[in-house]
Coordinates of C-alpha atoms and ligand atoms in Angstrom, one line a residue:
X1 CA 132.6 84.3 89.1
X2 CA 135.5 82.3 89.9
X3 CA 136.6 79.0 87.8
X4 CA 137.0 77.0 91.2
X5 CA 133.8 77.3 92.2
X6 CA 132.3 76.7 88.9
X7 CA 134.3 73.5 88.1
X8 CA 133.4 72.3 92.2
X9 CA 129.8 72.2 91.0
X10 CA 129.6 71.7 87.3
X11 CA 131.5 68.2 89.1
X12 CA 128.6 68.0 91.8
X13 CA 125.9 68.7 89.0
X14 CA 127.3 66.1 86.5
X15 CA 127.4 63.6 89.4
X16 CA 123.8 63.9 90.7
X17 CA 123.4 64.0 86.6
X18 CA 120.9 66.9 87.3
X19 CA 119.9 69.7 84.5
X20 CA 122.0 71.9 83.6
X21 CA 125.2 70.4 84.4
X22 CA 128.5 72.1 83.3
X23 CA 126.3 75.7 83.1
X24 CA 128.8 77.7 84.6
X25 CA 127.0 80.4 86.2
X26 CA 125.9 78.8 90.0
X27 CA 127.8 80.9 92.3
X28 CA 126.7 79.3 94.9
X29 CA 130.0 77.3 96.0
X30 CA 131.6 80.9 95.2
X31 CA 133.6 82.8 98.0
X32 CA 132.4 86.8 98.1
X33 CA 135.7 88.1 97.2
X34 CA 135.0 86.2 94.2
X35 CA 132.0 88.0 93.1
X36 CA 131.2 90.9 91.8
X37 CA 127.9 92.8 92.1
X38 CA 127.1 95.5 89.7
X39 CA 124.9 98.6 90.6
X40 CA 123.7 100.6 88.2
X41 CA 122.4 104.1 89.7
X42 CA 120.2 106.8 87.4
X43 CA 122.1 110.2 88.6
X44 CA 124.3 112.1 91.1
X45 CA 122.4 115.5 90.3
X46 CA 119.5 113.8 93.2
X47 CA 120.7 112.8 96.4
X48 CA 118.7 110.6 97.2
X49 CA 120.7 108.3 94.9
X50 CA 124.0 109.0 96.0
X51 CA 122.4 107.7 99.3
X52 CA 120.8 104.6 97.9
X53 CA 124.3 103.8 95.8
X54 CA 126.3 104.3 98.8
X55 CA 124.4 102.0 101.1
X56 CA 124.2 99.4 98.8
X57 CA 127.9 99.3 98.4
X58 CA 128.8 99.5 101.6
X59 CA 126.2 96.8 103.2
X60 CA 127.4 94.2 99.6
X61 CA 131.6 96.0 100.9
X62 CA 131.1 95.0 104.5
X63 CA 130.1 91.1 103.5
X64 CA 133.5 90.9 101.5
X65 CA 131.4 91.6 97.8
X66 CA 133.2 93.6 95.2
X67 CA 131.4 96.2 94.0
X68 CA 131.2 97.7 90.5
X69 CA 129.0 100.9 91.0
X70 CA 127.9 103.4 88.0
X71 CA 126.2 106.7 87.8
X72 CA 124.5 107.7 84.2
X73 CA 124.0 111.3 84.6
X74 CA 120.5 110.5 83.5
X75 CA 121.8 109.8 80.3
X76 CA 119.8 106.6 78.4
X77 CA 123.0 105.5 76.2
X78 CA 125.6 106.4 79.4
X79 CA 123.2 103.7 81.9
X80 CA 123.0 101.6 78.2
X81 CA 126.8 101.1 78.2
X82 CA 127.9 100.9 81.7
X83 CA 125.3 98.0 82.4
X84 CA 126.8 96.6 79.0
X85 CA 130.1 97.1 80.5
X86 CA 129.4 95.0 84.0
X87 CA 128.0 92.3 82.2
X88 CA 131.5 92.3 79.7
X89 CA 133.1 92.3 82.8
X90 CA 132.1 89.5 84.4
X91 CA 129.0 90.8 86.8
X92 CA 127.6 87.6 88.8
X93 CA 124.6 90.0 89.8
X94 CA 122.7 93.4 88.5
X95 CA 121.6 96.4 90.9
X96 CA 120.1 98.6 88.3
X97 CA 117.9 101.6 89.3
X98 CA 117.2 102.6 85.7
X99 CA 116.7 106.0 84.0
X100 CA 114.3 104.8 81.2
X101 CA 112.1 101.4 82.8
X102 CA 112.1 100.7 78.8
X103 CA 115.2 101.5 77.5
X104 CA 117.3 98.1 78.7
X105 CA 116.2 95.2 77.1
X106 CA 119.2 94.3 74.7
X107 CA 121.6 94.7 77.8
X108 CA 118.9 92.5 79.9
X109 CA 118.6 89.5 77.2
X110 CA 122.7 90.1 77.5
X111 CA 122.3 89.0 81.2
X112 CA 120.1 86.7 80.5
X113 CA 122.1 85.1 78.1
X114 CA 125.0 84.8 80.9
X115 CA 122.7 84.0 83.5
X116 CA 122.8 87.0 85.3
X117 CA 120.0 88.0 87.8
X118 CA 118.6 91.3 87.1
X119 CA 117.5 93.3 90.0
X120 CA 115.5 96.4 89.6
X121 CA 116.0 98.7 92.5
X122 CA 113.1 101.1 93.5
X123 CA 112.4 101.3 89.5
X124 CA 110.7 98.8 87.1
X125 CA 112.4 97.9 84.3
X126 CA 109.8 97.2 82.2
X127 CA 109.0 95.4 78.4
X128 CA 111.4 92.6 79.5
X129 CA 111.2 88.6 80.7
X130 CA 114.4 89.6 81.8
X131 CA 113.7 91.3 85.4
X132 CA 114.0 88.6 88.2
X133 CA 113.2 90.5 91.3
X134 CA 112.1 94.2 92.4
X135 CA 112.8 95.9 95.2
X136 CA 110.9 99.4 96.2
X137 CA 108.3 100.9 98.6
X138 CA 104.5 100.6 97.6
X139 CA 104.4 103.3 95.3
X140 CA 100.5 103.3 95.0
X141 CA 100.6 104.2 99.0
X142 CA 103.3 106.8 98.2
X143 CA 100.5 108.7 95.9
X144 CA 97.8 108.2 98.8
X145 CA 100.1 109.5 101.3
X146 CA 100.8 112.5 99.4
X147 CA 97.0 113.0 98.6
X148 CA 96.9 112.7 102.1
X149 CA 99.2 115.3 103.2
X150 CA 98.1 118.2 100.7
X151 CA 94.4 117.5 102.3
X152 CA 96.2 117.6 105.9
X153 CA 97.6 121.0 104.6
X154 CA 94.8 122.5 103.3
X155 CA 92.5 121.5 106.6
X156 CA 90.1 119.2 104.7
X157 CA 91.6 116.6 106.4
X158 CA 93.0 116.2 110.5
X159 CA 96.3 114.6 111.0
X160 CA 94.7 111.4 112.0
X161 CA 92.7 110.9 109.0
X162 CA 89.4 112.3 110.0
X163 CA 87.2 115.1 108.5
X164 CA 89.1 118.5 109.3
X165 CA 87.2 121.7 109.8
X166 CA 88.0 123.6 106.2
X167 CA 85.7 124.0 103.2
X168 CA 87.4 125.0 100.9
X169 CA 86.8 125.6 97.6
X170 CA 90.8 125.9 97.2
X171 CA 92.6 126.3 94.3
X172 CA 95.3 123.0 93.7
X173 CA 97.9 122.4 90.8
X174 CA 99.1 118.9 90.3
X175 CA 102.7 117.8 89.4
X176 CA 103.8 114.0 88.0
X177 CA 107.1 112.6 87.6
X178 CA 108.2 111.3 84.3
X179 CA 106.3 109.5 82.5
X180 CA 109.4 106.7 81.3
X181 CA 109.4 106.2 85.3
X182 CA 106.6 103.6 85.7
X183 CA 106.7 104.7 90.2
X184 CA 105.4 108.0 88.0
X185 CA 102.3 106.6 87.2
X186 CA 101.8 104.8 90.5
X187 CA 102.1 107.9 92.5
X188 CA 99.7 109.7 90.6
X189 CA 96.9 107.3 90.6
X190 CA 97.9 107.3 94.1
X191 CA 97.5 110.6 94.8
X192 CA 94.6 110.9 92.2
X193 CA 92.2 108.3 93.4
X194 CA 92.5 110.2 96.9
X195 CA 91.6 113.5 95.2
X196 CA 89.3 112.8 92.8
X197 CA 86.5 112.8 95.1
X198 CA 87.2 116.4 96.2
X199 CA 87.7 117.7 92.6
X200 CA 84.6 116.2 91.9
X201 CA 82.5 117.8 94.5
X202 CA 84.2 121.0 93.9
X203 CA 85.9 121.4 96.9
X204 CA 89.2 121.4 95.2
X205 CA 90.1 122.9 92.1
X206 CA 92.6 122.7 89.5
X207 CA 92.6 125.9 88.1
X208 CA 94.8 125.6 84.9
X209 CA 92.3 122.8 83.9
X210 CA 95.6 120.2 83.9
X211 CA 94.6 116.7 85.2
X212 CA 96.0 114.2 82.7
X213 CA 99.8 112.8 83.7
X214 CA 100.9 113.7 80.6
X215 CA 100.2 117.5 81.1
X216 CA 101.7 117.8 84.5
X217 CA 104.5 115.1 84.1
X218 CA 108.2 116.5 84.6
X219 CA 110.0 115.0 82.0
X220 CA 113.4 113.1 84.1
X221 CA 112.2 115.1 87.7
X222 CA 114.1 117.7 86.6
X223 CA 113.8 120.7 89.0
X224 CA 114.3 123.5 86.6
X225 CA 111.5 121.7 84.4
X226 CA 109.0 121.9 87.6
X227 CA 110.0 126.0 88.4
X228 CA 109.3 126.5 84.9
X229 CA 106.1 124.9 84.8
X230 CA 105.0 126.5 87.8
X231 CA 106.6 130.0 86.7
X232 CA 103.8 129.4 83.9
X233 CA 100.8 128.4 85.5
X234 CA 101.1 131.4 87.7
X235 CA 101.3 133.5 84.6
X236 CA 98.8 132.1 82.9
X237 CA 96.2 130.9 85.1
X238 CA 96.8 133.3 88.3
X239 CA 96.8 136.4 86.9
X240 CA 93.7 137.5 88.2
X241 CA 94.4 138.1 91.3
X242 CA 93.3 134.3 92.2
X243 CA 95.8 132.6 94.7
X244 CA 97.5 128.6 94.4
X245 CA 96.6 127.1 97.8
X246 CA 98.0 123.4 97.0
X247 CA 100.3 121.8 95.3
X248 CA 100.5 118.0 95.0
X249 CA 104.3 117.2 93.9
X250 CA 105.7 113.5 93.7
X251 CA 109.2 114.1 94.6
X252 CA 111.3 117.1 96.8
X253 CA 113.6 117.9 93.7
X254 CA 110.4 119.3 92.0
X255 CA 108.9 120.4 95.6
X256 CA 111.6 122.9 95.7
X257 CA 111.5 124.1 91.6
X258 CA 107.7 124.5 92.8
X259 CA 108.4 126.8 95.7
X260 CA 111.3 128.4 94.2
X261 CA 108.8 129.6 91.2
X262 CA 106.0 130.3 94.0
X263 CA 108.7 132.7 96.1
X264 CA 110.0 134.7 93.2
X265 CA 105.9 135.4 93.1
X266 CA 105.7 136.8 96.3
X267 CA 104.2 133.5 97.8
X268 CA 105.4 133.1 101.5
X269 CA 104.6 136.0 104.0
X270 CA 101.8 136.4 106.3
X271 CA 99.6 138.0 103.7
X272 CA 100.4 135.6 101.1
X273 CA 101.5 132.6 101.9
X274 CA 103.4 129.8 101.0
X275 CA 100.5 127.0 100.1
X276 CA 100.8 123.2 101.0
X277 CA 103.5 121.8 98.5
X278 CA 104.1 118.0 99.2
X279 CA 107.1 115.7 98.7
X280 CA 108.9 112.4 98.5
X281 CA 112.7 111.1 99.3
X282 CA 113.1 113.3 102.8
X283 CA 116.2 114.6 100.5
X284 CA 118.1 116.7 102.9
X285 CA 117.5 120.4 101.3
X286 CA 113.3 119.7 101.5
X287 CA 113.9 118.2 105.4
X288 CA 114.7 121.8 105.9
X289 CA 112.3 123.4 104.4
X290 CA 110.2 121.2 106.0
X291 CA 111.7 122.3 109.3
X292 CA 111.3 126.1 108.2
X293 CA 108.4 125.6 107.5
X294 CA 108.2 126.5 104.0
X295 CA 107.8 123.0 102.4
X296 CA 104.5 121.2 103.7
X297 CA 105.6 117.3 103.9
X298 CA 107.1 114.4 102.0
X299 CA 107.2 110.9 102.0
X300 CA 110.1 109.5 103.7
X301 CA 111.5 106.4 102.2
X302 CA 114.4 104.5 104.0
X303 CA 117.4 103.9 101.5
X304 CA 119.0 102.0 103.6
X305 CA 116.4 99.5 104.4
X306 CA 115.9 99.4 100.1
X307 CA 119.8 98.8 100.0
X308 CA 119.6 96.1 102.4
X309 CA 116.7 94.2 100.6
X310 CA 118.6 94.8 97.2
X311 CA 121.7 93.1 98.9
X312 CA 119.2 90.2 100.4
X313 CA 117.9 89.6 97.0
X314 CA 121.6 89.7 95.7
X315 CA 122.8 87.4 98.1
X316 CA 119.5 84.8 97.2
X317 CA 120.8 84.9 93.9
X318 CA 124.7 84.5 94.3
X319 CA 123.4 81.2 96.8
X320 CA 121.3 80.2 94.1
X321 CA 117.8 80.7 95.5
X322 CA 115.0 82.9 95.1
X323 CA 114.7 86.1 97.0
X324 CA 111.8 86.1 99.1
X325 CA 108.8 88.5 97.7
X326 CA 105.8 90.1 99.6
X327 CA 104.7 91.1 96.3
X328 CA 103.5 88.6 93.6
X329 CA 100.5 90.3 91.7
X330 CA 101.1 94.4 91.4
X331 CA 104.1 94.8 89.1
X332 CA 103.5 93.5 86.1
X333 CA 106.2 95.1 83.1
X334 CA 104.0 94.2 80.3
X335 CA 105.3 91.0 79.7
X336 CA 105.8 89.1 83.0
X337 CA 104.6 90.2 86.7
X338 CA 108.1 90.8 88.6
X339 CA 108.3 89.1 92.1
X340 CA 108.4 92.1 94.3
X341 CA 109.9 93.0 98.4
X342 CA 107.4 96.3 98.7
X343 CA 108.9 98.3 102.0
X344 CA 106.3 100.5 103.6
X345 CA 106.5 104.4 103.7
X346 CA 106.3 107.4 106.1
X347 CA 104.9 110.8 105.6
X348 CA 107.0 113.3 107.3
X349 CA 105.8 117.1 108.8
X350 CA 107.8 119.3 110.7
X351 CA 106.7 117.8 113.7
X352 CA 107.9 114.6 113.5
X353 CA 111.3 115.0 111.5
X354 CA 113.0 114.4 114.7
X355 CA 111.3 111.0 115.5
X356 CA 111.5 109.2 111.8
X357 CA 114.7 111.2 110.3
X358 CA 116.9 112.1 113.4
X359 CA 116.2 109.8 116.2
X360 CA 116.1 107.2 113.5
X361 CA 120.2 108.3 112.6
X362 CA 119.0 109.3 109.5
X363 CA 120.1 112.8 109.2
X364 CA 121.8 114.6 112.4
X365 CA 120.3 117.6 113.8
X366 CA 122.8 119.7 112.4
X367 CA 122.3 118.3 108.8
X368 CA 118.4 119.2 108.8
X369 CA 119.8 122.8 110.5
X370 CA 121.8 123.3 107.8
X371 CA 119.8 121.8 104.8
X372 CA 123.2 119.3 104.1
X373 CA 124.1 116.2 104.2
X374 CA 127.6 115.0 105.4
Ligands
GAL401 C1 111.4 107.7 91.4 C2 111.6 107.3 92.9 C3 111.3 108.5 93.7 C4 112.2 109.7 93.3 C5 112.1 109.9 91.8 C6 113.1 110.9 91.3 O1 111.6 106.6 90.7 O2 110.7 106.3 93.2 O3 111.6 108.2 95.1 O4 113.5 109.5 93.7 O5 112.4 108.7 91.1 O6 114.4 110.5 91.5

């Protein structure tokens, strides 16, 4: 925040004798150059948010914003300190994508305190007054739509919705994200409320008997957590000869842990194959697999339409308005319901990766050919 601008309208306020004059945080009179917007981003070991951290810097770059952008190595204190560090160092907005939705409230009440707008990008941050806006997809849908896709996989259900021609009964596990990721819980009572009614009339079955979050929840979406757990369901509850014929995973990092531990079984030939295993981010490795036709689906969200609502509601802010929401009742944080911009999703198969992820310039041909990302 620059001093010009600040003086220009602590003046302006003083003259109209409005509230708040001489609070020096309105922006509004400030030039971009002058302001700096900090993003906060949960980890490099996911692509999906290298993706989302480079779009949002180069969409807040290219409209003359500096940019003070962070990875935390999904570490609690490392995300704790760098947002402490942005605010030290004169943020005029917060990006923050956070590890822990619980874990920021001193550094929040810190912005506050300055009077700072907190974004929270794709995740809630949740226990605080201190959230101003949230940007994400409808995570609720995201669940459906990967309810939706396992059934598509398994037959129960045609590609347009309707009844498909399979009866099952078929054997399903079920995967969560973690639990400290409120979209965690969304996606599974997604995904659950679309089930439910095939578990209950026995047409789908959870073998290993786990059906509660916190027994299938992957604690950070860590990949090697996922092969593990899978590594042990197959030991434990397939090792009577009984086959997994679905899996419903919430995001590809934990898709491909899954189908790593289902390959080193002896899953994926014609006499045993590879069963459904569902998805979410379109991360580049999974596209492929998709494309192989290893990995069944997943739910493609567009960083770079997130990035440019993050930098709409950033720019709201700096001009000091209020970002526009579609979203005013669902995301409540436990102490206030956040104003939300919901973006809608798409469930990607192999056979329309080219529509929705090349045509689209998402990926290039050659990237989903060779399972990388430029
Ligand atoms: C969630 C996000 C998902 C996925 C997951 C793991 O918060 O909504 O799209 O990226 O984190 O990174």
């Amino acid at each position: 925040m620059v001093a010009l601008g600040s003086v220009a309208l602590a003046l302006s306020l003083a003259a109209c004798g409005g509230e708040g004059a001489g609070d020096d945080s309105s922006t509004s009179g400030d030039k971009p150059a002058d302001l700096t917007i900090g993003v906060s981003m949960p980890t490099q070991t996911s692509e999906r948010w290298i993706a989302d951290g480079n779009s949002v810097k180069e969409k807040l770059t290219a409209k003359g914003y500096k940019v003070d952008l962070q990875y935390a190595n999904d570490d609690i204190p490392t995300q704790s300190q760098q947002v402490d560090q942005m605010i030290t160092q004169g943020a005029d907005v917060l990006i923050i994508a956070a590890i822990d939705g619980t874990a920021l409230s001193s550094q929040l009440q810190a912005a506050a305190d300055k009077k700072i707008p907190v974004i929270a990008y794709d995740r809630l941050i949740r226990d605080s007054k201190n959230v101003d806006f949230y940007v994400s997809f409808d995570n609720y849908k995201v669940g459906v739509a990967q309810a939706n896709a396992l059934l598509t996989g398994l037959g129960l259900l045609k590609a347009d919705g309707s009844k498909g021609t399979a009866t099952g009964p078929f054997n399903i596990e079920l995967f969560a994200g973690s639990l400290d990721d409120n979209n965690a819980h969304f996606f599974f009572s997604g995904a659950m409320d679309t089930l439910k009614p095939f578990i209950d009339a026995g047409t789908l079955k959870v073998k290993s008997g786990q059906t509660k979050i916190e027994q299938v929840a992957i604690l950070r979406w860590q990949q090697e957590t996922a092969q593990k757990r899978m590594e042990d369901l197959l030991t434990k509850s397939y090792n009577d000869g009984s086959k997994v014929q679905g899996v419903l995973s919430p995001y590809d990092g934990l898709s491909r842990g899954i189908i790593t531990a289902l390959q080193n079984a002896g899953y994926g030939s014609a006499a045993n194959p590879m069963p459904p295993v569902t998805g979410q981010d379109a991360e580049i490795a999974s596209v492929k697999l998709i494309n192989d036709g290893v990995q069944n689906s997943t739910i493609f969200k567009d960083t770079r339409l997130l990035a440019e609502q993050a930098v709409i509601a950033a720019e709201a802010f700096l001009q000091d308005k209020t970002p526009t929401a579609n979203d005013t009742k669902t995301y409540d944080n436990g102490v206030k319901v956040v104003p939300s911009y919901l973006l809608p999703v798409v469930t990607v198969y192999k056979d329309n990766i080219k529509k929705e992820l090349i045509d689209s310039g998402y990926y290039t041909a050659e990237e989903v050919a060779a399972g990388q990302a430029k």
